[in-house]
Coordinates of C-alpha atoms in Angstrom, one line a residue:
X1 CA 13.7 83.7 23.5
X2 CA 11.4 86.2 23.8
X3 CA 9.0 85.0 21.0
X4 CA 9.4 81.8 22.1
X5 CA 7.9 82.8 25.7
X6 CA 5.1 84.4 23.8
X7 CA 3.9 81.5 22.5
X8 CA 0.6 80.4 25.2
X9 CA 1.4 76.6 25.0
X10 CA 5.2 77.2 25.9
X11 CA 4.1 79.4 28.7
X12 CA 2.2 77.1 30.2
X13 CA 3.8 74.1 29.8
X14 CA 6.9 76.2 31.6
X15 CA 4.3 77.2 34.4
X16 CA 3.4 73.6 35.0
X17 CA 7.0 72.1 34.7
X18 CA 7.9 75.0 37.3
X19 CA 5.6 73.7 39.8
X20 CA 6.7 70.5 39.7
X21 CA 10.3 71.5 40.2
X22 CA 9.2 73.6 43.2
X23 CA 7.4 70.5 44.8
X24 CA 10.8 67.9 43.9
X25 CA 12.9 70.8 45.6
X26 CA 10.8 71.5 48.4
X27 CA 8.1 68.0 49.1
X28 CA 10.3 66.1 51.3
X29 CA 10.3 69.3 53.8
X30 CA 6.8 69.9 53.5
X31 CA 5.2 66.6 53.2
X32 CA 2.7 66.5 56.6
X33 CA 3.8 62.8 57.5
X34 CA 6.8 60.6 57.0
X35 CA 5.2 58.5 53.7
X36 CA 6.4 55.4 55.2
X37 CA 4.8 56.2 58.8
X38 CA 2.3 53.2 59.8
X39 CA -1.0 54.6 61.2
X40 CA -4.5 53.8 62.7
X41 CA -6.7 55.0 59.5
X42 CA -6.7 52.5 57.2
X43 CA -8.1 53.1 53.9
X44 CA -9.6 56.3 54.5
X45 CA -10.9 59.2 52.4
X46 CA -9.4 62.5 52.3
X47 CA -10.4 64.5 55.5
X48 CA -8.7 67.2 57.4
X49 CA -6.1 64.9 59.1
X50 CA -5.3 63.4 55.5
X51 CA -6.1 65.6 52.5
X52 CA -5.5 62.9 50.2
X53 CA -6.7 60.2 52.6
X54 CA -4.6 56.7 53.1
X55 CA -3.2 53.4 52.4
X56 CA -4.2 50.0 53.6
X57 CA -1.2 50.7 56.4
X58 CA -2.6 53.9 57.1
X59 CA 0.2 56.1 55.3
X60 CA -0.6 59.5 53.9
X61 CA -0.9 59.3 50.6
X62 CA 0.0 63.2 50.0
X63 CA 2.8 62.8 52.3
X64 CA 4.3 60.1 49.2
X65 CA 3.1 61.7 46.2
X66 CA 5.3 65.0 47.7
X67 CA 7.9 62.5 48.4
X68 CA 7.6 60.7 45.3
X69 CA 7.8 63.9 43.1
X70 CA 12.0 64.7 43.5
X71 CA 12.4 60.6 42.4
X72 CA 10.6 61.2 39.3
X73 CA 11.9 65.1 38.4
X74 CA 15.6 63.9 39.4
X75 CA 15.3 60.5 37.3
X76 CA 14.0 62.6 34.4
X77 CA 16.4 65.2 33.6
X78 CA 19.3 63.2 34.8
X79 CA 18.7 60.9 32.0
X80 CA 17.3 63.5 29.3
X81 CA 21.1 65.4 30.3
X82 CA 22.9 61.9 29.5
X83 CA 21.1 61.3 26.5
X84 CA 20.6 64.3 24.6
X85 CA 24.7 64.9 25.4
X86 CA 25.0 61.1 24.1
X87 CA 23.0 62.1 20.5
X88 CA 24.7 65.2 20.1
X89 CA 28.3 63.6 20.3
X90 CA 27.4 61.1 18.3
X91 CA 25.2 62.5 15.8
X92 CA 26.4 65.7 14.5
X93 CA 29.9 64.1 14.9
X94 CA 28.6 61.4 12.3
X95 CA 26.8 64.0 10.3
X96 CA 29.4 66.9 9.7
X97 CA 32.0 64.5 9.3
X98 CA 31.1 61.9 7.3
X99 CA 32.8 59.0 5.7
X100 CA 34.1 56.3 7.9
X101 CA 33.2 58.1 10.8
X102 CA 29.9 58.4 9.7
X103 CA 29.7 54.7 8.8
X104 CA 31.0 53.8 12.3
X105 CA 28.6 55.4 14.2
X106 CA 25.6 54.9 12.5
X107 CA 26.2 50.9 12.6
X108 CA 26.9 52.0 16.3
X109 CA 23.4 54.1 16.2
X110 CA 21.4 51.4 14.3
X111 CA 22.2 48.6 16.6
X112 CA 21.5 51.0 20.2
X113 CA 18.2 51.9 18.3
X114 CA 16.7 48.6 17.9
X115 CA 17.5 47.3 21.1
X116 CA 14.1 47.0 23.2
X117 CA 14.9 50.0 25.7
X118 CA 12.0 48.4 28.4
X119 CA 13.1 45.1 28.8
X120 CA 16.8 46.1 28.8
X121 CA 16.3 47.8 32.0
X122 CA 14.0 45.3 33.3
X123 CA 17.0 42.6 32.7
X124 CA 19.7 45.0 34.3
X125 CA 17.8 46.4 37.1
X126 CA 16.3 43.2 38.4
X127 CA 20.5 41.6 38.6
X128 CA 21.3 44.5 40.5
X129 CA 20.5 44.3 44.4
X130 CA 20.8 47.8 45.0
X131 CA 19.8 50.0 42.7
X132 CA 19.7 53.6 43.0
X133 CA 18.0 56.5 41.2
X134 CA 21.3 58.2 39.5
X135 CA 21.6 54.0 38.6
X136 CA 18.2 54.4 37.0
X137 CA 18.6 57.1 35.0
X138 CA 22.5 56.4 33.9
X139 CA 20.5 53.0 32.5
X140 CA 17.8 55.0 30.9
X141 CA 19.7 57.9 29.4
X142 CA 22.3 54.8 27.8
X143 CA 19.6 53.2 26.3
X144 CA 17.3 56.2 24.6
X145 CA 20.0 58.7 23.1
X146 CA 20.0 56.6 19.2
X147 CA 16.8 58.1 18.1
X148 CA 18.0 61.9 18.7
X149 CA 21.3 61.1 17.3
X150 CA 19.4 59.8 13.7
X151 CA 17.9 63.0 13.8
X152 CA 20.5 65.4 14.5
X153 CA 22.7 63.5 12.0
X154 CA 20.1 64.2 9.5
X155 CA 19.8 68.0 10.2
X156 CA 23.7 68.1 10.6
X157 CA 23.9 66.5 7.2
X158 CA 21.9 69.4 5.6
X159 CA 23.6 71.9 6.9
X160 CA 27.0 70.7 6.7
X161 CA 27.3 72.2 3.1
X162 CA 25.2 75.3 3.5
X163 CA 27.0 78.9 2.4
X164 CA 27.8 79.7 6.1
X165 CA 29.3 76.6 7.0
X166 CA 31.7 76.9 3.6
X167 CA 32.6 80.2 4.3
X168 CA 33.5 79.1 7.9
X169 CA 35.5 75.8 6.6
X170 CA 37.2 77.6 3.9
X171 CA 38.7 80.7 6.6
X172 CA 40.8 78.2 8.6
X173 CA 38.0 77.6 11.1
X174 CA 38.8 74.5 13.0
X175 CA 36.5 71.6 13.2
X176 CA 35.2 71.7 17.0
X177 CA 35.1 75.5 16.6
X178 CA 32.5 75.2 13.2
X179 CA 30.9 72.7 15.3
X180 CA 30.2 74.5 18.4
X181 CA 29.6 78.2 16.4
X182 CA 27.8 77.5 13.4
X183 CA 26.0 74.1 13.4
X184 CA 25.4 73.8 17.2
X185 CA 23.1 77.2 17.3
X186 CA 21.2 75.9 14.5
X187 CA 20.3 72.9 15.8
X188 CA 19.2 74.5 19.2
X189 CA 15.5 73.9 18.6
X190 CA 15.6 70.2 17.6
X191 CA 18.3 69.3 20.6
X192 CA 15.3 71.4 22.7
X193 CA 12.6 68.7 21.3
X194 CA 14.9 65.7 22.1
X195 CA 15.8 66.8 25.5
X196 CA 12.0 67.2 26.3
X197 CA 10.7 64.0 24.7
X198 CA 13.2 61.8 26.8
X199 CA 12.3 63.6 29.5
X200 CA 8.5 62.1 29.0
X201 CA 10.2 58.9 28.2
X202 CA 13.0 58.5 31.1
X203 CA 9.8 59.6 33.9
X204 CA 7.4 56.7 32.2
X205 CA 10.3 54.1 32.3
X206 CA 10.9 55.2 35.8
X207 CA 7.5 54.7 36.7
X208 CA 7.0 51.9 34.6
X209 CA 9.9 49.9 36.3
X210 CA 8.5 50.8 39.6
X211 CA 4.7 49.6 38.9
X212 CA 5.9 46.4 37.8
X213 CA 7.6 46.3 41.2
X214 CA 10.9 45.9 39.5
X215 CA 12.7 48.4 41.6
X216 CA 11.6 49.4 45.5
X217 CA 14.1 52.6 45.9
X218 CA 11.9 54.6 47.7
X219 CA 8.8 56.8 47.0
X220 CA 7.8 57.5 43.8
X221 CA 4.4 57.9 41.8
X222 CA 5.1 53.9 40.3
X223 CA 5.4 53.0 44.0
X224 CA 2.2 54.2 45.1
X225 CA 0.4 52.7 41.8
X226 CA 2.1 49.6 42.9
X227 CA 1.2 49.4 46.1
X228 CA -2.6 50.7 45.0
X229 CA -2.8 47.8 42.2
X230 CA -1.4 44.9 45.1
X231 CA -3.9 45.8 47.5
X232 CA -6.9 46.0 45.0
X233 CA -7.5 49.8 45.8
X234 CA -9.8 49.8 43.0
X235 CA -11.8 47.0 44.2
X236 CA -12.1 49.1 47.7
X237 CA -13.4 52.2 45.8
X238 CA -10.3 53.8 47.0
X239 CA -9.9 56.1 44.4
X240 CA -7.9 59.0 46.2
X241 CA -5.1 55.9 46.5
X242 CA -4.4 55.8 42.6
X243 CA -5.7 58.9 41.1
X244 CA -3.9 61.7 42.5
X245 CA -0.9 59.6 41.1
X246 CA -2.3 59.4 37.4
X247 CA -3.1 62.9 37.3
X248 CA 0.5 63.8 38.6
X249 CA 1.6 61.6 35.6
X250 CA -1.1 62.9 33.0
X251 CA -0.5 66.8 33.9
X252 CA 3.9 66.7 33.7
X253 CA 3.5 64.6 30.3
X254 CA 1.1 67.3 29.3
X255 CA 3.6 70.4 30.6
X256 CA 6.0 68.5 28.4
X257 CA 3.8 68.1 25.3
X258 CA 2.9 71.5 25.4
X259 CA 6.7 72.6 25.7
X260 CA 7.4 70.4 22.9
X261 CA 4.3 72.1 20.8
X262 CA 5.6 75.8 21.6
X263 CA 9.4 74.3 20.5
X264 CA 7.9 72.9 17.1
X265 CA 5.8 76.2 16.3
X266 CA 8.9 78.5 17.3
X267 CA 11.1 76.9 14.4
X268 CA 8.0 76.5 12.0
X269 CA 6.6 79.5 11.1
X270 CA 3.9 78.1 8.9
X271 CA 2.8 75.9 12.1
X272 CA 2.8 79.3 14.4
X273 CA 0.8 80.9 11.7
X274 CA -1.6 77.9 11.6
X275 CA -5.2 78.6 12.7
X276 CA -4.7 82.6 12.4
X277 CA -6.7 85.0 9.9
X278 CA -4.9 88.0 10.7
X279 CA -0.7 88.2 10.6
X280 CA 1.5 90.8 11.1
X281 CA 4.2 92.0 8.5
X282 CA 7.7 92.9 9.5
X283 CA 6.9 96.4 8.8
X284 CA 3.6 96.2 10.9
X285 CA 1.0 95.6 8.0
X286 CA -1.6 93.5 8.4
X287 CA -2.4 90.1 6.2
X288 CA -5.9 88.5 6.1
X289 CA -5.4 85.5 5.6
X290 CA -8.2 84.2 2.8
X291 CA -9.2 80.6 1.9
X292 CA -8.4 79.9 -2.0
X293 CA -7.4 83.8 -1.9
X294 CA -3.9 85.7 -2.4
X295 CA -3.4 87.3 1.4
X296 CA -4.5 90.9 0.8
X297 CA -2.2 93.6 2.9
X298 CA -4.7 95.5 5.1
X299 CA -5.0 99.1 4.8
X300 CA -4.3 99.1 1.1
X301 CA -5.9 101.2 -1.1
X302 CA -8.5 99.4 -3.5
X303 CA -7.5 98.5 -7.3
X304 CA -8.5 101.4 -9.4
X305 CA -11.1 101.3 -11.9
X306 CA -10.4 100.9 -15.4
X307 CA -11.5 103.6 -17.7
X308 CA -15.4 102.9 -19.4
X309 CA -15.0 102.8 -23.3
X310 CA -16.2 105.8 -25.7
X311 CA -19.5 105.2 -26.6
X312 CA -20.3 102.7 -23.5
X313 CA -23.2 103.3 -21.9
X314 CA -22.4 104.4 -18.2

C-alpha cells in the first residue's frame, strides 16, 4: 500500500477523488441557495451574490453543482459496488472452476456483454415513472459487470494451475476457502481497475441519461447541462451556466484515470520503471539505465585492464 501511495499519479488522483467526496458528503449543507429557488437575476455572471452566476430562472448555479455532486458520487460507486461484486462472482467462479460451469456462465457473460448498455437504460428508465438514484445505479451496475467478469476469468484461468494454488488444492483446502485466500489477493489489482473504470462509466451514464432529459430526479451535473443546452446558454454567452459543469465532469474522470494509471504501474514493474534512467536495486545499488546498453550497477569498480603483450610497444 505504501508503494502504491508513492506513486504521484495515485496520489493525486486520491487527492482529487477526496474532494469530491467531501463536497457529496457536505454540498447540500453548504450550498448558499436552495438550487431550485426562483430569483430576480436572470442570466447573470458570477458576482458576489452568485459566485457562479445564474440560470434563466435566476437559480444559483453553485448552489446545483454542490447539490448535484452527492447524485453523481452516490450513483457512481453504488453501481461500480454492484458490478465489480457481479464480475467477481461470476468470473473467477467460471475461471477456477471450469467445465460446465465455465460454459454456463460465459454464454451467460457473452450475451450481457453485447447488449447495448446505453439504450438499455434509456428503454427501462423512460417506462418507469419514478425513478430513483439507488434505481439508476442498480440498472447501471446490472448492465456493465460482463466485461470485468471476461477479464477476471482470464486471470483466474492462469492462475488456477499455478504451484501455490496446487499445493493449496492438494492439502484439503476447500473451494471458497482457495478462492477467497489464494486467488482473490492476486487478483486485488485488476478487481481495483474494474471498480474504477465503472466508476467513470456508471457517472457518464448517469449524466448522459440526465442530458438527454431521460430522467429529472433532482440535481445533478446532466441536469444543469440540460437545462443550459434547452435554454440556448451558449447562444446567450452564458458560459459560467455549462462550464463549471464540464470541468466537474473532466477533472473526476481525470482523478479516476490517474487512479487507474497508478493501479496499472503498481502491478507492472516495467510500466513504473518506464521513463526512468536511474533504478534502485533491492540491496540499494543503483542501475543507469542505457539505451542499446546492458544496465551498468553504479558504484562498481571499472573492468580491469588486460595485461600488454611482451614485446608490445607501451
Amino acid at each position: 500500500m505504501k508503494s502504491f501511495l508513492r506513486n504521484g499519479k495515485a496520489t493525486a488522483g486520491l487527492a482529487i477523488l477526496g474532494v469530491y467526496l467531501l463536497f457529496a458528503i457536505i454540498g447540500p449543507w453548504i450550498a448558499p441557495y436552495d438550487p431550485s429557488a426562483r430569483g430576480n437575476d436572470l442570466v447573470k455572471g458570477p458576482s458576489a451574490a452568485h459566485w457562479l452566476g445564474t440560470t434563466h430562472l435566476g437559480q444559483d448555479v453553485l448552489s446545483q453543482l454542490l447539490v448535484g455532486t452527492r447524485s453523481v458520487v452516490y450513483v457512481g460507486f453504488l453501481a461500480a459496488i454492484i458490478a465489480t461484486v457481479l464480475s467477481v462472482l461470476v468470473g473467477v467462479a467460471a475461471g477456477y472452476l471450469g467445465g460446465k460451469t465455465d460454459d454456463t456462465l460465459s454464454v451467460f457473460t457473452n450475451v450481457v456483454l453485447v447488449i447495448p448498455a446505453v439504450p438499455l437504460m434509456i428503454i427501462i428508465t423512460s417506462t418507469l415513472n419514478d425513478v430513483s438514484d439507488t434505481l439508476i445505479a442498480v440498472i447501471i451496475g446490472l448492465t456493465c459487470w460482463s466485461w470485468n467478469a471476461r477479464v477476471l476469468r482470464a486471470q483466474t484461468l492462469s492462475l488456477r494451475r499455478r504451484d501455490f494454488v496446487e499445493a493449496a488444492r492438494a492439502s484439503g483446502e476447500r473451494t471458497w476457502r482457495i478462492i477467497g485466500f489464494e486467488l482473490l489477493p492476486n487478483l486485488t489489482a485488476v478487481i481495483a481497475s474494474g471498480f474504477v473504470g465503472t466508476v467513470i462509466f456508471a457517472v457518464l451514464s448517469e449524466i448522459t441519461l440526465a442530458f438527454i432529459g431521460v430522467v429529472n430526479n433532482g440535481w445533478n451535473w446532466g441536469t444543469i447541462l440540460f437545462w443550459a443546452q434547452g435554454q440556448q446558454a451558449l447562444g446567450q454567452d452564458a458560459w459560467w451556466w455549462f462550464v463549471p459543469a464540464g470541468l466537474a465532469i473532466a477533472v473526476l474522470g481525470m482523478a479516476l484515470a490517474l487512479i487507474n494509471f497508478g493501479i496499472d504501474e503498481f502491478v507492472s514493474p516495467r510500466l513504473r520503471s518506464a521513463g526512468k534512467t536511474k533504478l534502485r536495486t533491492a540491496r540499494g545499488r543503483t542501475v543507469r539505465m542505457r539505451i542499446g546498453f546492458t544496465p551498468v550497477l553504479g558504484g562498481a569498480p571499472p573492468p580491469a585492464k588486460e595485461p600488454a603483450l611482451a614485446g608490445e610497444a607501451k
